[in-house]
Coordinates of C-alpha atoms and ligand atoms in Angstrom, one line a residue:
X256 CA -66.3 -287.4 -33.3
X257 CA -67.9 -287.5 -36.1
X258 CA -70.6 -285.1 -37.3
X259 CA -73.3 -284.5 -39.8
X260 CA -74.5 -281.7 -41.0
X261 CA -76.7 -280.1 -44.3
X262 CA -74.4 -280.7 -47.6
X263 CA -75.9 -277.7 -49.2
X264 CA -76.3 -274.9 -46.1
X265 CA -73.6 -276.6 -43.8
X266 CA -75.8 -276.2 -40.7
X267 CA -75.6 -279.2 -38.3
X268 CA -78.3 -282.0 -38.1
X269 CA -80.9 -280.8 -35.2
X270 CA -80.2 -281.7 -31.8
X271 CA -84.0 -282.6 -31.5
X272 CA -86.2 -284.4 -34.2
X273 CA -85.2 -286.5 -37.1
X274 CA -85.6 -284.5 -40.3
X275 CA -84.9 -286.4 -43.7
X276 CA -84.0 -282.9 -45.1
X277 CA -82.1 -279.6 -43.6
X278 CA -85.1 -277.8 -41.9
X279 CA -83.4 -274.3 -43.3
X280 CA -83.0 -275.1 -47.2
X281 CA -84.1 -278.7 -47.7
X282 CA -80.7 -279.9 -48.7
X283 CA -80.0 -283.2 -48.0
X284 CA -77.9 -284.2 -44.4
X285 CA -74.5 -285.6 -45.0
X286 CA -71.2 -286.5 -42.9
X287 CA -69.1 -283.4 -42.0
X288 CA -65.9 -283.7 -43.5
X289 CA -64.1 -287.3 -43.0
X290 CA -65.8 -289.8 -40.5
X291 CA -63.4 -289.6 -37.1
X292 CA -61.6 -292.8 -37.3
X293 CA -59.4 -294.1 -34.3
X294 CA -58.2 -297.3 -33.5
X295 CA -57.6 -296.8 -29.9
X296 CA -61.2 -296.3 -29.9
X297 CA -62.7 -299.4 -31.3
X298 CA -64.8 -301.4 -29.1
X299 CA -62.5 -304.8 -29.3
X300 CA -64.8 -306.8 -27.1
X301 CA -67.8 -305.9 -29.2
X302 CA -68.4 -308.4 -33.1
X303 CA -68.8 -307.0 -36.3
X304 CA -70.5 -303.6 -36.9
X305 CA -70.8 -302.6 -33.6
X306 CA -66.9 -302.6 -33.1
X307 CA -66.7 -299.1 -34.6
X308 CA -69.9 -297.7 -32.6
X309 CA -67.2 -294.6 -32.1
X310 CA -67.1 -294.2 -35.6
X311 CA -71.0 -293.5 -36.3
X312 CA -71.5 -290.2 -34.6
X313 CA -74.7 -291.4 -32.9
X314 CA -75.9 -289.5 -29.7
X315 CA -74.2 -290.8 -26.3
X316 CA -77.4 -292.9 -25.3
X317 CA -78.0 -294.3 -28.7
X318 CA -78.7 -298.3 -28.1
X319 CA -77.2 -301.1 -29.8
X320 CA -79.9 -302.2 -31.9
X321 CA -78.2 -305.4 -33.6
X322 CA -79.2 -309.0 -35.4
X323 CA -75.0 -309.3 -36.0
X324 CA -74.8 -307.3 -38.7
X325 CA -71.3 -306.9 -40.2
X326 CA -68.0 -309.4 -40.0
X327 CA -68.9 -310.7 -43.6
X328 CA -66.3 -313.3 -45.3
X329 CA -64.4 -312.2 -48.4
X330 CA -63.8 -315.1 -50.5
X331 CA -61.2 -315.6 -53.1
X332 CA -62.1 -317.2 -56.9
X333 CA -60.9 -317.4 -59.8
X334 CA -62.9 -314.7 -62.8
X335 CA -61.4 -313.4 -65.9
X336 CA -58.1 -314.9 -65.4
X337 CA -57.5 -312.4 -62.5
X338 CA -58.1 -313.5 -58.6
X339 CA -60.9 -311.2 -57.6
X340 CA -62.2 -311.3 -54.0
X341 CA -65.9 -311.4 -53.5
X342 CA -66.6 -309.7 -50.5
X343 CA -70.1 -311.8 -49.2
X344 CA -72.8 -308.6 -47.7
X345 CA -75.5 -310.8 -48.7
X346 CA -74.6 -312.5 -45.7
X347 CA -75.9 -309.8 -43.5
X348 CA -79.1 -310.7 -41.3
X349 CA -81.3 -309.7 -43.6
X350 CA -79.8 -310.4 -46.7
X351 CA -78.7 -307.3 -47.9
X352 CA -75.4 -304.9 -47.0
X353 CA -78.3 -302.4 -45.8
X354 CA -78.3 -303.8 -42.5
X355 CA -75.1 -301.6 -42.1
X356 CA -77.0 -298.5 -42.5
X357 CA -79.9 -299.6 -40.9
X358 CA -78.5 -300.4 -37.1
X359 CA -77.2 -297.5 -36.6
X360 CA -80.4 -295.5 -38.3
X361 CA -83.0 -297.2 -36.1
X362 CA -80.6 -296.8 -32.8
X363 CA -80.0 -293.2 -33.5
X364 CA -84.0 -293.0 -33.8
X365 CA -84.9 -294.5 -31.2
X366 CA -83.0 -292.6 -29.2
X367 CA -84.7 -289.8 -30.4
X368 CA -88.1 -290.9 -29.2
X369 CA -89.4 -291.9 -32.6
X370 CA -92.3 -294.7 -31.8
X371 CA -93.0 -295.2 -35.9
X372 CA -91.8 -294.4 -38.9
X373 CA -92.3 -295.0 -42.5
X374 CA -89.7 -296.0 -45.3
X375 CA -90.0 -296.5 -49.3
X376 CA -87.7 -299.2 -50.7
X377 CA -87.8 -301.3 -53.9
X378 CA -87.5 -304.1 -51.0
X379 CA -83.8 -304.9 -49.5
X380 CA -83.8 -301.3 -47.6
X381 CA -87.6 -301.8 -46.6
X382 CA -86.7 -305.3 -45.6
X383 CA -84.1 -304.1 -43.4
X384 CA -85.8 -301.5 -41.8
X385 CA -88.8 -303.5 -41.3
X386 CA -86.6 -305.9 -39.6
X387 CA -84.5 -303.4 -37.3
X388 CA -87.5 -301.6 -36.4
X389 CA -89.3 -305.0 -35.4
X390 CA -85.7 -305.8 -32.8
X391 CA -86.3 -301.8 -31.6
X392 CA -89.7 -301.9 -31.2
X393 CA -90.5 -299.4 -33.8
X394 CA -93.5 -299.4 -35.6
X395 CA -92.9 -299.6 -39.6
X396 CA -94.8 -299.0 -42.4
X397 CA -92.8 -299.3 -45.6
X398 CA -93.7 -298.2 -49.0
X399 CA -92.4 -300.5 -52.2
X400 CA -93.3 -300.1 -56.3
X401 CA -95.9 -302.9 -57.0
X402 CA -93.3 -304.8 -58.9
X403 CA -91.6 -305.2 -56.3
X404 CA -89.9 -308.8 -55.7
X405 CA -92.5 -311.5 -54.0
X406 CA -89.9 -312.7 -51.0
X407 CA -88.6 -309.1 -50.4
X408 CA -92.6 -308.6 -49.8
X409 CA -93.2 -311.4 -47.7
X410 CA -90.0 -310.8 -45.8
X411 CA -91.2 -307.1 -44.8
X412 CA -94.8 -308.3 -43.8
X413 CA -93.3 -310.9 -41.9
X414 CA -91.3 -308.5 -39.9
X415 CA -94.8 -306.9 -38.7
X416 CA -94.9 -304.0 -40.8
X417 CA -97.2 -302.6 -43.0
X418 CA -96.7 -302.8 -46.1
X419 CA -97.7 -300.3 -48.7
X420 CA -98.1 -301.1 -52.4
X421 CA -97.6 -298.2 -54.9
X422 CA -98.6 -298.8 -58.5
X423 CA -95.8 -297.8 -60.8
X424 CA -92.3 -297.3 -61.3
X425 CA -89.9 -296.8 -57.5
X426 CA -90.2 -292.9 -57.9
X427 CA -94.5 -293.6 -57.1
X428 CA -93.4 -295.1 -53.8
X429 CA -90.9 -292.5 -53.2
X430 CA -93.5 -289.5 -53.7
X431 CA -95.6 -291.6 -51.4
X432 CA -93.9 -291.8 -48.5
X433 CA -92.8 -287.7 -48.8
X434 CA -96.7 -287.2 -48.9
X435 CA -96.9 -289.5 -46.0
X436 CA -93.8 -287.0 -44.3
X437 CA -95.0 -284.3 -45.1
X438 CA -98.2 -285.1 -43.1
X439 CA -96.0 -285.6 -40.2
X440 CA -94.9 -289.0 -40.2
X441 CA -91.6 -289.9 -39.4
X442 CA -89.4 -290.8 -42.7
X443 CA -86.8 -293.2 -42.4
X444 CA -84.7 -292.5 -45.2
X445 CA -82.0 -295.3 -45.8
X446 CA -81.3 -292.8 -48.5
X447 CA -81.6 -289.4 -47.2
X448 CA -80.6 -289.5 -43.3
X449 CA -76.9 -289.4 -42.9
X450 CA -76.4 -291.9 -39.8
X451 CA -75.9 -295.2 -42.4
X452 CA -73.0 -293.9 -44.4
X453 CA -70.9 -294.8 -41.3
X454 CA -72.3 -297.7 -41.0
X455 CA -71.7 -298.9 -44.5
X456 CA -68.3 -297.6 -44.1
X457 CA -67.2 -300.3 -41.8
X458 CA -66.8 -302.6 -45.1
X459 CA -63.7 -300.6 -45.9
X460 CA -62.5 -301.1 -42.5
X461 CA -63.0 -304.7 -42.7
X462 CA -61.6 -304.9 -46.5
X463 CA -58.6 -303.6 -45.2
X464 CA -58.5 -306.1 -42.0
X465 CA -59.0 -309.1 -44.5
X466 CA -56.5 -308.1 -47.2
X467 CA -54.6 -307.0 -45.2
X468 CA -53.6 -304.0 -47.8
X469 CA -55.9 -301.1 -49.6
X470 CA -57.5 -302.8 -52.6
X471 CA -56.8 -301.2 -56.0
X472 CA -59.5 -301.2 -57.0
X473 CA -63.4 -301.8 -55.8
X474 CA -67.1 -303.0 -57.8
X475 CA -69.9 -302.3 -56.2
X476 CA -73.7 -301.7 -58.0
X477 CA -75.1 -298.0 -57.4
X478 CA -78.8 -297.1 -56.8
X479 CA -79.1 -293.7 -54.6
X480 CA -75.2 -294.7 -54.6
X481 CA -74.7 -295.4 -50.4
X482 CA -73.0 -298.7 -50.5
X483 CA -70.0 -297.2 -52.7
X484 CA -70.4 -293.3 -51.2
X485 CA -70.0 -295.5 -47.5
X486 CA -66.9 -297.2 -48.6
X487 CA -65.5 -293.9 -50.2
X488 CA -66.0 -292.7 -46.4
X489 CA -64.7 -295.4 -44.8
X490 CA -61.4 -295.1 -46.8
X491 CA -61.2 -291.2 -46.5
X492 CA -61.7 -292.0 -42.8
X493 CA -58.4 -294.5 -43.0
X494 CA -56.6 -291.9 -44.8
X495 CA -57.3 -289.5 -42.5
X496 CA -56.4 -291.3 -39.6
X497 CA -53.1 -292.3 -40.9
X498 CA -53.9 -296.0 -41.0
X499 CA -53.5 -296.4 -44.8
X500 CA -52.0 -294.3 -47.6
X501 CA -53.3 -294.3 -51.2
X502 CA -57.2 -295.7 -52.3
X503 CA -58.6 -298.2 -54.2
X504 CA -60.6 -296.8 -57.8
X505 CA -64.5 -297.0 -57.0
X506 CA -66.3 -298.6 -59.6
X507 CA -69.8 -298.3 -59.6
X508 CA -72.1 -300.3 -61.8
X509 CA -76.3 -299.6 -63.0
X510 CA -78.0 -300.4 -65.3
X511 CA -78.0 -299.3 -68.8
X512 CA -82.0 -299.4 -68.5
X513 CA -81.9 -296.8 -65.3
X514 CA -78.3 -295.2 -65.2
X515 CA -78.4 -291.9 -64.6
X516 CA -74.7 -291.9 -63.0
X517 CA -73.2 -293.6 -65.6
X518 CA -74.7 -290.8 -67.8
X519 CA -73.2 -288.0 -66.7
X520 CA -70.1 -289.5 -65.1
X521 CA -69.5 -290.7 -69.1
X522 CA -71.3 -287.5 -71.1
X523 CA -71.4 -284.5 -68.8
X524 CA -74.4 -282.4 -69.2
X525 CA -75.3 -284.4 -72.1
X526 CA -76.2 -287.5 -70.1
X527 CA -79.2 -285.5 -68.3
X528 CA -80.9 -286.8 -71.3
X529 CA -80.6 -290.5 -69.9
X530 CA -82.4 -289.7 -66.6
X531 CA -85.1 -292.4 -67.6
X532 CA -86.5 -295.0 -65.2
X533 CA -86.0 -297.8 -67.6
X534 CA -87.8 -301.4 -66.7
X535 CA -85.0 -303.4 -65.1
X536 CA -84.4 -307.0 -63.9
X537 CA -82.0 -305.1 -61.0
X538 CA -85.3 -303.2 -59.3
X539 CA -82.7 -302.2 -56.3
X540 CA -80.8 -299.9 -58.5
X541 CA -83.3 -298.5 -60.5
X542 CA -83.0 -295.1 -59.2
X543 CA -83.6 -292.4 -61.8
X544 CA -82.6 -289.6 -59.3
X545 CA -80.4 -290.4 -57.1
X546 CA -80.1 -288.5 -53.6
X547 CA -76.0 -288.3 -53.3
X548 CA -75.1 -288.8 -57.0
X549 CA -73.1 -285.4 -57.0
X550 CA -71.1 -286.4 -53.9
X551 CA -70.3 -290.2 -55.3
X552 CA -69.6 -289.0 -58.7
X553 CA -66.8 -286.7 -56.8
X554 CA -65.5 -289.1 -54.8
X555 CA -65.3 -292.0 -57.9
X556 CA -63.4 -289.2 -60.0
X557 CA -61.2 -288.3 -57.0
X558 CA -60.2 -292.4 -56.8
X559 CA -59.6 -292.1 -60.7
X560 CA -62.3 -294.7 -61.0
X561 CA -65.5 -295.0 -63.1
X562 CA -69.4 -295.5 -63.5
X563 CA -70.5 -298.6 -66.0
X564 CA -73.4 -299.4 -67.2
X565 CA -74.6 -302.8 -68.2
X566 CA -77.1 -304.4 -70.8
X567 CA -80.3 -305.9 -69.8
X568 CA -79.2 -309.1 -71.2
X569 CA -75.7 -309.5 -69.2
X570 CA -77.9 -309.6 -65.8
X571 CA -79.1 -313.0 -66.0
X572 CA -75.8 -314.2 -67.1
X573 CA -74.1 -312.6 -64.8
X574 CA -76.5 -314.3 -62.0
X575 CA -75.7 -317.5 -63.1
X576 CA -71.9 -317.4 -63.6
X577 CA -71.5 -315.6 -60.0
X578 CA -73.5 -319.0 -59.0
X579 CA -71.2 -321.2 -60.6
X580 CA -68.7 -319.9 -58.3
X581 CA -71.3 -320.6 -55.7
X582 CA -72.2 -316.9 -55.2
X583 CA -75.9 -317.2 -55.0
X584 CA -77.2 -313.4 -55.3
X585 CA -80.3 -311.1 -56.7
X586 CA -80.5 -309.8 -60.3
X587 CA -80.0 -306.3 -59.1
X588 CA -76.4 -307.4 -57.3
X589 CA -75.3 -309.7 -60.0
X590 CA -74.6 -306.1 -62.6
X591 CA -71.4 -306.5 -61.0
X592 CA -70.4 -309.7 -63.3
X593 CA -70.9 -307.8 -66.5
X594 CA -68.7 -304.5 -65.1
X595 CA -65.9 -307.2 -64.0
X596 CA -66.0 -308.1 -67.6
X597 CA -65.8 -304.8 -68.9
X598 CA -62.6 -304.1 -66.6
X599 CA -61.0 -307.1 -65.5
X600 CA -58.1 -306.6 -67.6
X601 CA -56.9 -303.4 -66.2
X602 CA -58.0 -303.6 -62.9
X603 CA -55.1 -302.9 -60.0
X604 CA -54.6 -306.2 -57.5
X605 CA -56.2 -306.8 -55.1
X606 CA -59.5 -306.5 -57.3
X607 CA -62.8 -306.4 -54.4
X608 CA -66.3 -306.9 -55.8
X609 CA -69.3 -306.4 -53.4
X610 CA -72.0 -308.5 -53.7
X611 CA -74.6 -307.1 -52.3
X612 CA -78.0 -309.2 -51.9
X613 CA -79.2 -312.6 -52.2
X614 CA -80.9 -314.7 -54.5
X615 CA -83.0 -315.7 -52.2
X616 CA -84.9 -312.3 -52.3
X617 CA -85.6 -312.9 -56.1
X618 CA -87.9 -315.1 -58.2
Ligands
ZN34 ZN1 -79.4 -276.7 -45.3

């Protein structure tokens, strides 16, 4: 079973109530050691993220709250003069791989009682949760940066929730809503509650269902650095279990603008000095603190991977040569072009690039 628990204190998460932070220290709830992964235990009748229920460590009543999230294509082309496969998350319901996180968050809370909650996004998480809440009958109120995109707006007032502009950079919204907690509302972390790491997870499950193999190495953008910390669990959990031997490198990808990771994964100590909140075209990773940077940087070292940062200019480039494959995806996904470029060369077969939102979401 798997288990979460405070990463600083190591006390479990509370039986009762839905705390974004350990009640004891205020350290920040993670997953206890490797997520418990068994294939005898996989629901086989059940479709895409659902399939693993076992594997999220939700209470035994927790609903399925679903919009068939999960099951995303990986498609094969042609980058760099190496075959990379693209693996499609901006396929999931609402656009974004945070669906993943978000089914089993809002199940888990619901089971829990909660009736509303708030959430602060730069737009795909708060379009997510605004979206999963809406299918639990949750009421949401979500808090974004003012410069937020237009259709990730739309898309979370269209959901029914209330949406909360914050004038400034993404840290404004995310002071916000922990005013807005600390006066007792519920907050919904995508970022701080531990229950979507397993669900993000089940993309290394699935990687390793497609391919067929472990890749050797995998892309992916980092903001608050879930997507690539949930595939660093997914594959601990099929080492663990015996199902594969060996990882792929994680290679994460921000921002030179906002890239606080690449900093000091690159510099050490020295990089503290490069924990700005630069203006970025790629507003979903422009996060100048993020909440599990200690424990990705850890796990990227452990794969002997690596943290890149790309130039302002390479975004938009890297936008439209992903679309002349016919990858259609958001500024903020398409970073993952210009760290390709960077390490295409050297990369280990099979190479896996996540992309992560659509360009639909972007103007
Ligand atoms: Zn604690």
């Amino acid at each position: 079973m798997t288990h979460y628990h405070c990463s600083n204190c190591h006390r479990p998460y509370p039986e009762d109530g839905s705390p974004h932070l350990c009640l004891h220290c205020g350290g920040v709830f993670s997953v206890d050691g490797p997520i418990s992964y068994s294939q005898d235990k996989l629901d086989q009748d059940a479709r895409g993220l659902w399939r693993y229920r076992y594997t999220f460590g939700l209470s035994k009543a927790a609903p399925i709250i679903t919009l068939g999230e999960g099951d995303t294509p990986l498609a094969q082309a042609e980058a760099f003069k190496r075959s990379i496969h693209f693996k499609l998350e901006f396929l999931n319901p609402t656009g974004s791989f945070k669906d993943r996180g978000t089914a089993p968050l809002i199940s888990e809370l619901l089971v829990r009682g909660v009736e509303r909650a708030v959430e602060d996004s730069s737009g795909n998480a708060g379009a997510s949760f605004a979206a999963y809440a809406a299918r639990a009958g949750i009421g949401a109120r979500v808090f974004v940066p003012d410069s937020a995109s237009g259709p990730k707006r739309a898309q979370i007032e269209a959901y029914g929730a209330e949406l909360v502009s914050i004038l400034g950079p993404r840290s404004e919204a995310a002071s916000a809503v922990r005013r807005a907690a600390e006066g007792g509302e519920v907050y919904a972390s995508h970022a701080l509650l531990p229950y979507g790491l397993a669900g993000i997870a089940t993309i290394a499950y699935e990687l390793v269902e497609q391919l067929g193999q472990v890749p050797g190495c995998v892309i992916a953008p980092v903001g608050h650095g879930s997507l690539l910390l949930g595939l660093a669990k997914g594959f601990e959990a099929l080492r663990a279990a015996g199902i594969i031997e060996g990882q792929p490198q994680l290679i994460g990808v921000q921002a030179r603008a906002c890239a606080p990771l690449w900093a000091v994964a690159n510099m050490g100590a020295a990089g503290l000095a490069w924990m700005t909140e630069g203006q970025t075209l790629a507003e979903g990773v422009r996060v100048s603190k993020p909440a599990r940077g200690d424990e990705l940087l850890r796990h990227i070292a452990e794969s002997q991977g690596s943290m890149l940062a790309v130039e302002e200019e390479e975004i938009l480039a890297g936008r439209d040569a992903l679309a002349g494959l016919g990858f259609y995806v958001e500024p903020t996904s398409a970073i993952v072009w210009g760290a390709l470029e960077q390490v295409a060369a050297e990369c280990p077969d099979p190479i896996v690039v996540l992309l992560s939102g659509s360009g639909l979401k972007a103007v």
